[in-house]
Coordinates of C-alpha atoms in Angstrom, one line a residue:
X481 CA 0.0 0.0 0.0
X482 CA 1.2 3.5 -0.7
X483 CA 2.4 5.5 2.4
X484 CA 1.0 8.8 1.0
X485 CA -2.3 10.1 0.1
X486 CA -3.1 11.8 -3.3
X487 CA -2.3 15.1 -1.5
X488 CA 1.1 13.9 -0.4
X489 CA 0.1 13.4 3.2
X490 CA 1.6 10.4 5.0
X491 CA -0.9 7.6 5.6
X492 CA 1.6 5.3 7.2
X493 CA 5.3 4.9 8.3
X494 CA 7.2 1.7 7.5
X495 CA 10.0 1.0 10.0
X496 CA 12.6 -1.7 9.4
X497 CA 14.5 -3.1 12.4
X498 CA 18.0 -4.6 11.6
X499 CA 21.2 -5.3 13.5
X500 CA 23.3 -8.2 14.6
X501 CA 21.8 -11.5 15.7
X502 CA 20.9 -11.7 19.4
X503 CA 20.6 -7.9 19.9
X504 CA 17.0 -8.0 20.9
X505 CA 15.2 -7.0 17.7
X506 CA 12.2 -9.3 17.9
X507 CA 11.8 -8.8 21.7
X508 CA 11.8 -5.0 21.2
X509 CA 9.0 -5.2 18.5
X510 CA 6.9 -7.6 20.5
X511 CA 7.2 -5.5 23.7
X512 CA 6.3 -2.3 21.9
X513 CA 3.2 -3.9 20.4
X514 CA 1.9 -5.7 23.5
X515 CA 3.3 -3.5 26.3
X516 CA 4.7 -6.7 27.9
X517 CA 7.9 -8.7 27.8
X518 CA 7.3 -11.8 25.6
X519 CA 8.2 -15.2 27.1
X520 CA 8.7 -16.7 23.7
X521 CA 9.7 -14.8 20.5
X522 CA 10.2 -16.5 17.1
X523 CA 13.4 -15.9 15.2
X524 CA 11.7 -13.3 12.9
X525 CA 8.4 -11.8 13.6
X526 CA 5.8 -11.1 10.9
X527 CA 5.2 -7.3 10.1
X528 CA 3.7 -5.7 13.2
X529 CA 1.3 -2.8 13.0
X530 CA 0.9 0.0 15.6
X531 CA -2.5 1.6 15.1
X532 CA -3.0 5.3 14.2
X533 CA -3.9 6.2 17.8
X534 CA -0.7 4.7 19.2
X535 CA 1.2 8.1 18.9
X536 CA -0.1 11.7 18.8
X537 CA 0.5 12.3 15.1
X538 CA -2.3 9.8 14.2
X539 CA -0.3 7.9 11.6
X540 CA 0.0 4.1 11.9
X541 CA 3.4 2.4 12.1
X542 CA 4.3 -0.9 10.4
X543 CA 7.4 -2.5 12.0
X544 CA 9.3 -5.0 9.9
X545 CA 11.6 -7.5 11.7
X546 CA 14.6 -8.8 9.7
X547 CA 17.2 -11.6 10.0
X548 CA 20.9 -10.9 9.7
X549 CA 21.7 -14.4 8.4
X550 CA 23.4 -14.7 5.0
X551 CA 20.5 -16.7 3.7
X552 CA 18.1 -13.8 4.3
X553 CA 20.4 -11.1 2.9
X554 CA 18.3 -10.6 -0.3
X555 CA 15.1 -10.1 1.7
X556 CA 16.9 -7.8 4.2
X557 CA 18.2 -5.6 1.4
X558 CA 14.7 -5.4 -0.2
X559 CA 13.1 -4.4 3.1
X560 CA 15.8 -1.8 3.8
X561 CA 15.2 -0.2 0.4
X562 CA 11.4 0.0 1.1
X563 CA 11.9 1.5 4.6
X564 CA 10.8 5.0 5.6
X565 CA 13.1 4.7 8.7
X566 CA 15.7 2.1 9.9
X567 CA 16.1 1.1 13.5
X568 CA 19.7 -0.3 14.1
X569 CA 20.0 -2.3 17.2
X570 CA 22.9 -3.3 19.4
X571 CA 23.0 -5.1 22.8
X572 CA 24.0 -3.0 25.8
X573 CA 25.6 -6.2 27.3
X574 CA 27.6 -6.9 24.2
X575 CA 30.0 -4.0 23.4
X576 CA 31.1 -5.8 20.1
X577 CA 27.6 -5.2 18.6
X578 CA 28.0 -1.5 19.2
X579 CA 31.3 -1.3 17.4
X580 CA 29.7 -3.3 14.6
X581 CA 27.4 -0.4 13.9
X582 CA 30.3 1.8 12.6
X583 CA 32.4 -1.0 11.2
X584 CA 29.6 -2.8 9.2
X585 CA 26.0 -1.7 9.5
X586 CA 26.2 2.0 8.8
X587 CA 28.7 1.7 5.9
X588 CA 26.4 -1.1 4.5
X589 CA 23.4 1.2 4.5
X590 CA 25.5 3.8 2.6
X591 CA 26.7 1.1 0.2
X592 CA 23.1 0.2 -0.5
X593 CA 22.2 4.0 -0.9
X594 CA 19.5 3.8 1.8
X595 CA 18.3 7.4 2.3
X596 CA 15.9 6.7 5.2
X597 CA 16.8 8.2 8.6
X598 CA 18.4 5.9 11.1
X599 CA 17.6 5.4 14.8
X600 CA 20.3 3.7 16.8
X601 CA 18.9 1.7 19.7
X602 CA 20.7 0.0 22.5
X603 CA 18.6 -3.0 23.7
X604 CA 18.9 -5.0 26.9
X605 CA 19.7 -2.0 29.0
X606 CA 18.8 -4.1 32.1
X607 CA 21.6 -6.5 31.4
X608 CA 24.5 -4.0 31.2
X609 CA 27.3 -4.6 33.6
X610 CA 26.9 -1.9 36.3
X611 CA 30.7 -2.0 36.9
X612 CA 31.1 -0.7 33.3
X613 CA 28.9 2.5 33.1
X614 CA 28.7 4.2 29.7
X615 CA 27.9 7.7 28.7
X616 CA 25.7 7.3 25.6
X617 CA 26.3 10.9 24.4
X618 CA 30.1 10.6 24.6
X619 CA 30.2 7.2 22.8
X620 CA 27.7 8.1 20.1
X621 CA 28.9 11.7 19.4
X622 CA 31.8 10.7 17.1
X623 CA 29.7 8.1 15.3
X624 CA 26.9 10.6 14.7
X625 CA 29.5 13.0 13.5
X626 CA 30.7 10.5 10.9
X627 CA 27.2 9.2 9.9
X628 CA 24.9 12.2 9.7
X629 CA 22.0 9.9 8.7
X630 CA 21.6 9.0 12.4
X631 CA 18.7 10.9 13.6
X632 CA 18.5 9.8 17.3
X633 CA 20.2 7.4 19.7
X634 CA 18.3 5.8 22.6
X635 CA 18.7 2.9 25.0
X636 CA 15.9 0.7 26.2
X637 CA 14.9 -2.5 27.9
X638 CA 12.2 -4.8 26.7
X639 CA 12.3 -6.8 29.9
X640 CA 11.5 -3.7 32.1
X641 CA 9.7 -1.8 29.2
X642 CA 12.0 1.2 29.8
X643 CA 11.7 3.6 26.8
X644 CA 10.4 0.9 24.5
X645 CA 7.5 2.9 23.0
X646 CA 9.9 5.9 22.6
X647 CA 12.0 3.9 20.0
X648 CA 9.3 3.8 17.4
X649 CA 8.0 7.2 18.3
X650 CA 11.4 8.7 17.4
X651 CA 11.4 6.5 14.2
X652 CA 8.0 7.8 13.3
X653 CA 8.9 11.4 14.1
X654 CA 12.1 11.2 12.0
X655 CA 9.8 10.4 9.0
X656 CA 6.9 12.7 9.6
X657 CA 9.2 15.6 10.8
X658 CA 12.6 15.1 9.2
X659 CA 15.6 17.1 10.2
X660 CA 17.5 16.9 6.9
X661 CA 15.4 19.3 4.8
X662 CA 15.4 22.0 7.5
X663 CA 18.7 22.0 9.4
X664 CA 22.4 21.7 8.5
X665 CA 23.8 19.7 11.4
X666 CA 27.4 20.6 10.5
X667 CA 26.9 24.3 10.2
X668 CA 24.1 24.3 12.9
X669 CA 22.0 26.6 10.7
X670 CA 18.7 26.5 8.8
X671 CA 19.1 25.3 5.3
X672 CA 18.7 27.8 2.4
X673 CA 15.4 26.2 1.1
X674 CA 14.0 26.3 4.7
X675 CA 14.9 29.9 5.0
X676 CA 13.2 30.8 1.7
X677 CA 10.0 29.0 2.7
X678 CA 9.9 30.7 6.1
X679 CA 10.6 34.1 4.4
X680 CA 7.5 33.5 2.3
X681 CA 5.4 32.6 5.3
X682 CA 6.6 35.6 7.2
X683 CA 5.7 37.9 4.2
X684 CA 2.3 36.4 3.9
X685 CA 1.6 37.0 7.6
X686 CA 3.0 40.5 7.5
X687 CA -0.3 41.9 6.3
X688 CA 0.6 45.6 6.7
X689 CA 4.0 44.9 5.0
X690 CA 6.0 46.9 7.7
X691 CA 8.7 44.2 8.0
X692 CA 7.5 42.9 11.4
X693 CA 4.8 40.7 12.9
X694 CA 2.7 42.8 15.3
X695 CA 1.0 41.1 18.3
X696 CA -2.2 40.8 16.3
X697 CA -0.4 39.3 13.3
X698 CA 1.5 36.9 15.6
X699 CA -1.8 35.8 17.1
X700 CA -3.4 35.3 13.7
X701 CA -0.4 33.2 12.6
X702 CA -0.7 31.1 15.8
X703 CA -4.4 30.5 15.2
X704 CA -3.9 29.6 11.6
X705 CA -1.1 27.1 12.3
X706 CA -2.1 25.6 15.7
X707 CA -5.8 26.5 16.1
X708 CA -5.2 28.3 19.4
X709 CA -4.5 31.9 20.2
X710 CA -1.5 33.2 22.1
X711 CA -2.1 34.9 25.5
X712 CA -0.6 38.4 25.9
X713 CA 1.9 37.0 28.5
X714 CA 3.0 34.3 26.0
X715 CA 3.6 36.9 23.3
X716 CA 5.7 38.9 25.7
X717 CA 7.6 35.8 26.7
X718 CA 8.3 34.9 23.0
X719 CA 9.7 38.4 22.3
X720 CA 11.8 38.3 25.4
X721 CA 13.5 35.0 24.4
X722 CA 14.2 36.5 21.0
X723 CA 15.5 39.8 22.3
X724 CA 17.9 38.0 24.7
X725 CA 19.4 35.8 22.0
X726 CA 19.5 37.8 18.8
X727 CA 20.0 41.4 18.1
X728 CA 17.4 42.9 15.9
X729 CA 15.0 40.0 16.4
X730 CA 12.4 42.4 17.8
X731 CA 11.7 46.0 16.8
X732 CA 9.2 48.6 18.0
X733 CA 6.7 47.2 15.4
X734 CA 7.0 43.5 16.5
X735 CA 8.9 40.3 15.6
X736 CA 11.2 40.8 12.7
X737 CA 12.1 38.3 10.0
X738 CA 15.5 37.6 11.8
X739 CA 13.6 36.9 15.0
X740 CA 11.1 34.7 13.2
X741 CA 13.9 32.6 11.6
X742 CA 15.7 32.4 15.0
X743 CA 12.6 31.0 16.7
X744 CA 12.3 28.2 14.2
X745 CA 16.1 27.4 14.5
X746 CA 15.6 27.3 18.2
X747 CA 12.6 24.9 17.9
X748 CA 14.7 22.6 15.8
X749 CA 17.7 22.7 18.1
X750 CA 15.4 21.8 21.0
X751 CA 14.1 18.8 19.1
X752 CA 10.7 20.4 18.4
X753 CA 10.8 19.9 14.7
X754 CA 7.0 19.2 14.6
X755 CA 6.4 22.8 15.4
X756 CA 8.3 24.1 12.3
X757 CA 6.8 21.3 10.1
X758 CA 3.3 22.2 11.3
X759 CA 3.9 25.8 10.1
X760 CA 5.4 24.7 6.7
X761 CA 2.6 22.2 6.0
X762 CA -0.1 24.6 6.9
X763 CA 1.3 26.9 4.2
X764 CA 1.4 24.1 1.6
X765 CA 4.9 22.7 1.7
X766 CA 5.9 19.0 1.2
X767 CA 8.9 17.2 2.6
X768 CA 11.2 18.7 -0.1
X769 CA 10.0 22.2 0.9
X770 CA 8.2 22.7 -2.4
X771 CA 4.6 23.5 -2.7
X772 CA 2.4 20.4 -2.7
X773 CA 0.8 19.2 -6.0
X774 CA -2.7 19.3 -4.4
X775 CA -2.5 23.1 -4.1
X776 CA -1.3 23.6 -7.6
X777 CA -4.5 23.4 -9.8
X778 CA -2.6 22.7 -13.1
X779 CA -4.8 21.6 -16.0
X780 CA -3.7 18.0 -16.7
X781 CA -6.6 16.6 -18.8
X782 CA -5.8 17.8 -22.2
X783 CA -4.9 16.2 -25.6
X784 CA -1.3 15.8 -26.7
X785 CA -1.6 18.6 -29.2
X786 CA -2.8 21.1 -26.6
X787 CA -0.4 23.2 -24.6
X788 CA -0.6 25.5 -21.5
X789 CA -0.1 29.2 -21.6
X790 CA -0.1 32.0 -19.1
X791 CA -3.3 34.1 -19.0
X792 CA -3.3 37.8 -19.4
X793 CA -4.0 38.2 -15.7
X794 CA -0.8 36.3 -14.9
X795 CA 1.2 38.3 -17.5
X796 CA 0.0 41.6 -16.1
X797 CA 1.1 40.4 -12.6
X798 CA 4.6 39.5 -14.0
X799 CA 4.9 42.9 -15.7
X800 CA 4.1 44.5 -12.3
X801 CA 6.8 42.3 -10.6
X802 CA 9.3 43.4 -13.2
X803 CA 8.6 47.1 -12.6
X804 CA 8.7 46.6 -8.8
X805 CA 12.1 45.0 -8.8
X806 CA 13.7 47.1 -11.5
X807 CA 14.8 49.5 -8.8
X808 CA 17.0 51.7 -11.0
X809 CA 14.2 51.9 -13.7
X810 CA 16.6 51.0 -16.5
X811 CA 14.2 48.6 -18.1
X812 CA 16.2 45.5 -17.2
X813 CA 16.9 43.4 -14.1
X814 CA 20.4 43.1 -12.7
X815 CA 21.4 39.7 -11.2
X816 CA 20.8 41.1 -7.7
X817 CA 17.4 42.4 -8.6
X818 CA 16.5 39.1 -10.3
X819 CA 17.6 37.1 -7.3
X820 CA 15.4 39.2 -5.0
X821 CA 12.3 38.2 -7.0
X822 CA 12.8 34.5 -6.2
X823 CA 14.0 35.0 -2.6
X824 CA 10.8 33.2 -1.4
X825 CA 10.9 30.4 -4.0
X826 CA 12.7 27.1 -3.2
X827 CA 15.5 28.3 -5.6
X828 CA 16.1 30.7 -8.4
X829 CA 14.5 28.6 -11.3
X830 CA 16.5 29.9 -14.2
X831 CA 20.0 29.2 -13.1
X832 CA 20.0 25.7 -14.6
X833 CA 19.1 24.1 -17.9
X834 CA 16.9 24.4 -19.8
X835 CA 16.3 28.0 -18.6
X836 CA 19.9 29.3 -18.1
X837 CA 20.9 31.6 -21.1
X838 CA 17.5 30.9 -22.8
X839 CA 16.4 34.5 -23.2
X840 CA 17.4 37.9 -24.3
X841 CA 19.8 39.9 -22.1
X842 CA 21.6 43.2 -22.4
X843 CA 25.3 43.4 -23.2
X844 CA 25.8 43.8 -19.4
X845 CA 24.0 40.5 -18.8
X846 CA 20.8 42.0 -17.4
X847 CA 17.4 40.5 -18.2
X848 CA 15.1 42.6 -20.4
X849 CA 11.3 42.6 -20.0
X850 CA 11.1 40.5 -23.2
X851 CA 13.6 38.1 -21.7
X852 CA 11.8 38.0 -18.4
X853 CA 8.4 37.2 -19.9
X854 CA 9.9 34.8 -22.4
X855 CA 11.5 32.8 -19.6
X856 CA 8.1 32.5 -18.0
X857 CA 6.5 31.4 -21.3
X858 CA 9.2 28.7 -21.7
X859 CA 8.7 27.5 -18.2
X860 CA 4.9 27.4 -18.6
X861 CA 5.3 25.4 -21.9
X862 CA 7.8 22.8 -20.5
X863 CA 6.6 22.5 -16.9
X864 CA 3.2 24.2 -16.0
X865 CA 3.3 22.9 -12.4
X866 CA 6.7 24.3 -11.8
X867 CA 5.7 27.6 -13.3
X868 CA 2.5 27.9 -11.2
X869 CA 4.5 27.0 -8.0
X870 CA 7.0 29.8 -8.7
X871 CA 4.2 32.2 -9.5
X872 CA 2.6 31.5 -6.1
X873 CA 5.9 31.7 -4.3
X874 CA 6.7 35.1 -5.7
X875 CA 3.4 36.5 -4.6
X876 CA 0.7 35.8 -7.1
X877 CA -2.4 36.4 -5.1
X878 CA -5.1 35.7 -7.6
X879 CA -7.0 32.5 -7.9
X880 CA -4.3 29.9 -9.1
X881 CA -6.8 28.5 -11.6
X882 CA -6.9 31.9 -13.3
X883 CA -3.1 31.9 -14.0
X884 CA -2.9 29.2 -16.7
X885 CA -5.0 28.3 -19.7
X886 CA -5.1 25.3 -22.0
X887 CA -4.9 26.1 -25.8
X888 CA -7.2 24.7 -28.4
X889 CA -6.2 21.5 -30.1
X890 CA -3.9 22.1 -33.0
X891 CA -6.0 19.7 -35.1
X892 CA -9.0 22.0 -34.6
X893 CA -6.8 25.0 -35.5
X894 CA -5.9 23.3 -38.8
X895 CA -9.6 22.8 -39.6
X896 CA -10.5 26.4 -38.7
X897 CA -7.3 27.6 -40.5
X898 CA -6.4 29.9 -37.6
X899 CA -5.0 29.7 -34.1
X900 CA -5.6 31.5 -30.8
X901 CA -2.2 30.7 -29.4
X902 CA 0.2 33.4 -28.2
X903 CA 3.2 31.1 -27.7
X904 CA 4.6 28.9 -30.5
X905 CA 6.9 26.0 -30.1
X906 CA 9.4 25.4 -33.0
X907 CA 11.6 22.4 -33.4
X908 CA 14.9 23.2 -35.2
X909 CA 16.4 20.2 -37.1
X910 CA 19.5 20.0 -39.2
X911 CA 22.8 18.1 -39.6
X912 CA 25.9 19.0 -37.6
X913 CA 27.6 22.3 -38.6
X914 CA 24.4 23.5 -40.4
X915 CA 24.1 26.6 -38.2
X916 CA 21.3 25.6 -35.7
X917 CA 23.1 27.0 -32.7
X918 CA 24.0 30.2 -34.6
X919 CA 20.4 30.7 -35.4
X920 CA 19.3 30.2 -31.8
X921 CA 21.9 32.6 -30.6
X922 CA 20.9 35.3 -33.0
X923 CA 17.3 34.9 -31.9
X924 CA 18.3 36.0 -28.3
X925 CA 20.8 38.7 -29.4
X926 CA 24.0 36.7 -28.9
X927 CA 26.9 37.8 -31.2
X928 CA 28.0 35.4 -34.0
X929 CA 31.0 33.2 -33.1
X930 CA 33.0 31.3 -35.7
X931 CA 34.1 28.7 -33.1
X932 CA 32.2 25.5 -33.6
X933 CA 30.8 23.9 -30.4
X934 CA 28.5 20.9 -31.1
X935 CA 25.3 20.8 -29.2
X936 CA 24.8 17.3 -27.6
X937 CA 21.7 18.0 -25.6
X938 CA 18.3 19.6 -26.5
X939 CA 18.5 23.4 -26.1
X940 CA 15.8 25.9 -25.8
X941 CA 15.7 29.7 -26.4
X942 CA 12.6 32.0 -26.3
X943 CA 11.9 35.6 -27.3
X944 CA 9.1 37.9 -28.4
X945 CA 8.5 38.4 -32.1
X946 CA 6.9 41.6 -33.4
X947 CA 4.4 40.9 -36.2
X948 CA 3.0 43.2 -38.9
X949 CA 0.3 45.3 -37.3
X950 CA 2.0 45.5 -34.0
X951 CA 0.9 42.2 -32.5
X952 CA 3.5 40.3 -30.5
X953 CA 3.9 36.5 -30.1
X954 CA 6.4 34.5 -28.1
X955 CA 8.5 32.0 -30.1
X956 CA 10.3 29.1 -28.5
X957 CA 13.1 27.5 -30.5
X958 CA 14.1 24.0 -29.5
X959 CA 17.3 22.8 -31.1
X960 CA 17.3 19.0 -31.8
X961 CA 20.8 17.5 -32.1
X962 CA 21.2 15.4 -35.2
X963 CA 22.1 12.4 -33.0
X964 CA 18.8 12.8 -31.1
X965 CA 16.3 12.8 -34.0
X966 CA 15.9 9.1 -34.1
X967 CA 15.1 8.9 -30.4
X968 CA 12.7 11.8 -30.7
X969 CA 10.8 10.3 -33.6
X970 CA 10.5 7.0 -31.9
X971 CA 7.7 8.6 -29.8
X972 CA 4.4 8.6 -31.7
X973 CA 3.3 11.8 -30.1
X974 CA 6.7 13.6 -30.5
X975 CA 5.3 16.2 -32.9
X976 CA 2.0 16.8 -31.0
X977 CA 3.3 19.9 -29.1
X978 CA 5.3 21.3 -32.0
X979 CA 3.7 24.2 -33.9
X980 CA 6.3 24.4 -36.7
X981 CA 9.4 22.5 -37.7
X982 CA 12.4 24.2 -39.2
X983 CA 15.1 22.4 -41.2
X984 CA 18.5 24.1 -41.6
X985 CA 21.2 23.2 -44.0
X986 CA 24.5 24.7 -45.0
X987 CA 23.8 26.1 -48.4
X988 CA 27.4 25.7 -49.4
X989 CA 27.6 22.0 -48.6
X990 CA 25.8 19.4 -50.7
X991 CA 25.9 16.8 -48.0
X992 CA 24.3 19.1 -45.5
X993 CA 21.4 19.7 -48.0
X994 CA 20.9 16.0 -48.6
X995 CA 21.0 15.2 -44.8
X996 CA 18.5 18.0 -44.1
X997 CA 16.2 16.7 -46.8
X998 CA 16.4 13.2 -45.2
X999 CA 15.4 14.7 -41.8
X1000 CA 12.6 16.6 -43.4
X1001 CA 11.2 13.4 -45.0
X1002 CA 11.5 11.5 -41.7
X1003 CA 9.6 14.2 -39.8
X1004 CA 7.0 14.4 -42.6
X1005 CA 6.4 10.6 -42.5
X1006 CA 6.1 10.7 -38.7
X1007 CA 3.6 13.5 -38.9
X1008 CA 1.5 11.6 -41.5
X1009 CA 1.6 8.3 -39.5
X1010 CA 0.7 9.9 -36.2
X1011 CA -1.8 12.5 -37.5
X1012 CA 0.3 15.3 -36.0
X1013 CA 1.6 16.8 -39.2
X1014 CA 3.2 20.2 -38.7
X1015 CA 4.0 23.2 -41.0
X1016 CA 7.6 22.9 -42.1
X1017 CA 10.2 25.4 -43.4
X1018 CA 13.5 25.0 -45.0
X1019 CA 16.3 27.4 -44.2
X1020 CA 19.3 27.7 -46.4
X1021 CA 21.9 28.9 -43.8
X1022 CA 25.3 30.5 -44.4
X1023 CA 23.9 32.5 -47.3
X1024 CA 27.1 34.6 -47.2
X1025 CA 29.1 31.6 -48.7
X1026 CA 29.0 30.4 -52.3
X1027 CA 26.2 27.8 -52.8
X1028 CA 27.0 24.4 -54.1
X1029 CA 26.1 23.8 -57.7
X1030 CA 22.4 23.0 -58.4
X1031 CA 21.5 24.0 -54.8
X1032 CA 18.7 26.3 -55.8
X1033 CA 17.3 23.9 -58.4
X1034 CA 17.4 20.9 -56.1
X1035 CA 15.8 22.6 -53.1
X1036 CA 13.1 24.3 -55.2
X1037 CA 12.2 20.9 -56.7
X1038 CA 11.9 19.2 -53.3
X1039 CA 9.8 21.9 -51.7
X1040 CA 7.5 22.0 -54.7
X1041 CA 7.0 18.2 -54.6
X1042 CA 6.2 18.4 -50.9
X1043 CA 3.9 21.3 -51.2
X1044 CA 6.1 23.7 -49.1
X1045 CA 7.5 27.2 -49.5
X1046 CA 10.9 27.6 -51.2
X1047 CA 13.9 27.6 -48.8
X1048 CA 14.5 30.8 -46.9
X1049 CA 18.1 32.1 -47.4
X1050 CA 19.7 33.3 -44.1
X1051 CA 23.2 34.6 -43.3
X1052 CA 23.5 34.8 -39.5
X1053 CA 27.0 36.0 -39.8
X1054 CA 25.7 39.0 -41.8
X1055 CA 23.0 39.5 -39.1
X1056 CA 20.1 39.2 -41.6
X1057 CA 18.2 36.5 -39.7
X1058 CA 15.7 38.8 -38.1
X1059 CA 13.0 38.3 -40.7
X1060 CA 13.1 34.5 -40.6
X1061 CA 11.6 34.5 -37.1
X1062 CA 8.6 36.4 -38.4
X1063 CA 8.3 33.8 -41.2
X1064 CA 8.4 31.0 -38.6
X1065 CA 5.7 32.7 -36.5
X1066 CA 3.6 33.3 -39.6
X1067 CA 3.8 29.6 -40.6
X1068 CA 2.7 28.7 -37.0
X1069 CA -0.2 31.1 -37.2
X1070 CA -1.4 29.3 -40.4
X1071 CA -1.4 25.7 -39.1
X1072 CA -3.1 24.3 -42.3
X1073 CA -0.4 25.5 -44.6
X1074 CA 3.1 24.3 -45.4
X1075 CA 2.5 20.8 -44.1
X1076 CA 4.7 18.6 -46.3
X1077 CA 3.1 15.6 -48.1
X1078 CA 5.2 12.6 -49.1
X1079 CA 4.3 10.4 -52.0
X1080 CA 3.0 7.8 -49.6
X1081 CA 0.9 10.4 -47.9
X1082 CA -0.5 11.6 -51.2
X1083 CA -1.5 8.1 -52.1
X1084 CA -3.1 7.5 -48.7
X1085 CA -5.1 10.8 -49.2
X1086 CA -6.2 9.8 -52.7
X1087 CA -7.3 6.4 -51.4
X1088 CA -9.3 8.0 -48.6
X1089 CA -11.0 10.3 -51.1
X1090 CA -11.8 7.3 -53.4
X1091 CA -13.2 5.3 -50.5
X1092 CA -15.3 8.3 -49.4
X1093 CA -16.6 9.0 -52.9
X1094 CA -17.5 5.3 -53.3
X1095 CA -19.3 5.3 -50.0
X1096 CA -21.2 8.3 -51.1
X1097 CA -22.1 6.7 -54.4
X1098 CA -23.3 3.6 -52.6
X1099 CA -25.3 5.7 -50.2
X1100 CA -27.0 7.6 -53.0
X1101 CA -27.7 4.4 -54.9
X1102 CA -29.2 2.6 -51.9
X1103 CA -31.2 5.7 -51.1
X1104 CA -32.6 5.8 -54.7
X1105 CA -33.4 2.0 -54.6
X1106 CA -35.2 2.4 -51.3
X1107 CA -37.3 5.3 -52.8
X1108 CA -38.2 3.2 -55.8
X1109 CA -39.2 0.2 -53.7
X1110 CA -41.2 2.5 -51.4
X1111 CA -43.1 4.0 -54.4
X1112 CA -44.0 0.6 -55.8
X1113 CA -45.2 -0.6 -52.4
X1114 CA -47.4 2.5 -52.1
X1115 CA -49.0 2.0 -55.5
X1116 CA -49.7 -1.7 -54.8
X1117 CA -51.3 -0.6 -51.5
X1118 CA -53.4 2.1 -53.2
X1119 CA -54.6 -0.3 -55.9
X1120 CA -55.7 -2.9 -53.3
X1121 CA -57.5 -0.3 -51.4
X1122 CA -59.5 0.9 -54.5
X1123 CA -60.5 -2.7 -55.3

């Protein structure tokens, strides 16, 4: 059974108990479940369930016993990999079993790449030799320093029931309220993603936006998260603790952001992680400190040839954000201004592929308004859920369902011979050294470079394209490496989200032309087979070089046969590529045109027409026959009636 609900909430915790033979694993489990020391315990217990009301969090715990024998190793590994938490046992009366934790068990968990938190448990506390007392903290400190996955250490006795229930309470707590996402044990500080989440929560609760939580705002925060108000004396006490420990944690207006962060760090240091987690979960965060899927109403039920776009309401919000953070009013965002926008998001989203260097920037490296909105359009196209999460994190206060819209099916657009889309996705095909990367770079204003660097992975760029009449559309160019075309076309729906396909070739190289033509035919066939045919354009790149003989004649003949436009000459080196992007958008705006037809496709279309006309002829013939038979029957009936 899954351990999470559809909303990502834990519905159960699976704890696997392992350790050396004879350390008291089975007795520990039996004593926890029955609250009594068992007289007889089998070698390995079946899975044991502690009901949901066993601990305050109301989540049931399933405890899995294991054997350390070599015969059971495969089963042990399988159970460890399925564990939410691992309890590692040693026997207090057998010091060798304690040393085995750091010499075998903990390294073994790392070798198996077990990511679950670990609870180290000393069993048989009642049997320890009183003449050899042990300070658990001193003994375990160096081990915990070496193995940060250890969450808690505890000693217990199944015979006397000392701290037996606490063992699995700590195991459950380590799963439901994990330390790792919140706190850096080595640096003893809150982790960056935790700080960002708490900053967002602070700003949401600071209704008057004065940089501090007043007594009323603190009280409202307390009621929202814990369903109980703070008494005036409690508020005074909280402020006093902060004032005594951190400078600037409290101002005349109330609890500052520094004080708010300090309080949560203090909760974690005191072992009260459930307090911070209760706050985070109330504001929609999951265990990775990202907004949960259940609060992101992203439209998921749509056809493959439909895409998701930002609504005008969301775009207006983003324009306002741009103006707000453009503090020097120079029409662009400096890196520091850009980082400030996403200070309340889990991370700055555009510092990694496919978003890094995907949009227009100034020569100084600043992000223009076109670049800013284009990055958002790209993120919406590729990952609508991620886009909506970031919108909410940076302060989008409208109804989340009003931020995104699903476009009409492209097959419908073809029939209507027009589209309502504002963002077009273009696949750029071509052989190596045909100029694909140069075309993408010119689209976002990058200078031409004569150094050849092959593109091995899919690359995206996006920018606004001004059309005749003043309208503006966003165009996304996706470079498809030549080596990746076969893998792409192996997916039947690969062209569903593509609005237009562009095929580049080096007009001075005959092989480049032939290879580009092959790619064009491959894509055309896939479009005909799948029903997702797309408008296609041929681009004769490197127009500044001398063309190979017969280039114009060959390309014109091929495009004419396929029912396409003649190749568009482009010289990126001469910076004359600007008009080609308008041509690409124009082709996307007319989804019924420029779709290449192969000979096989034409034959298939003629066959369908023949079948349809035959069916129509049969229908008309049958209809006429029925009419004749009906008339004859009526005449016979009328004659009989007269007689």
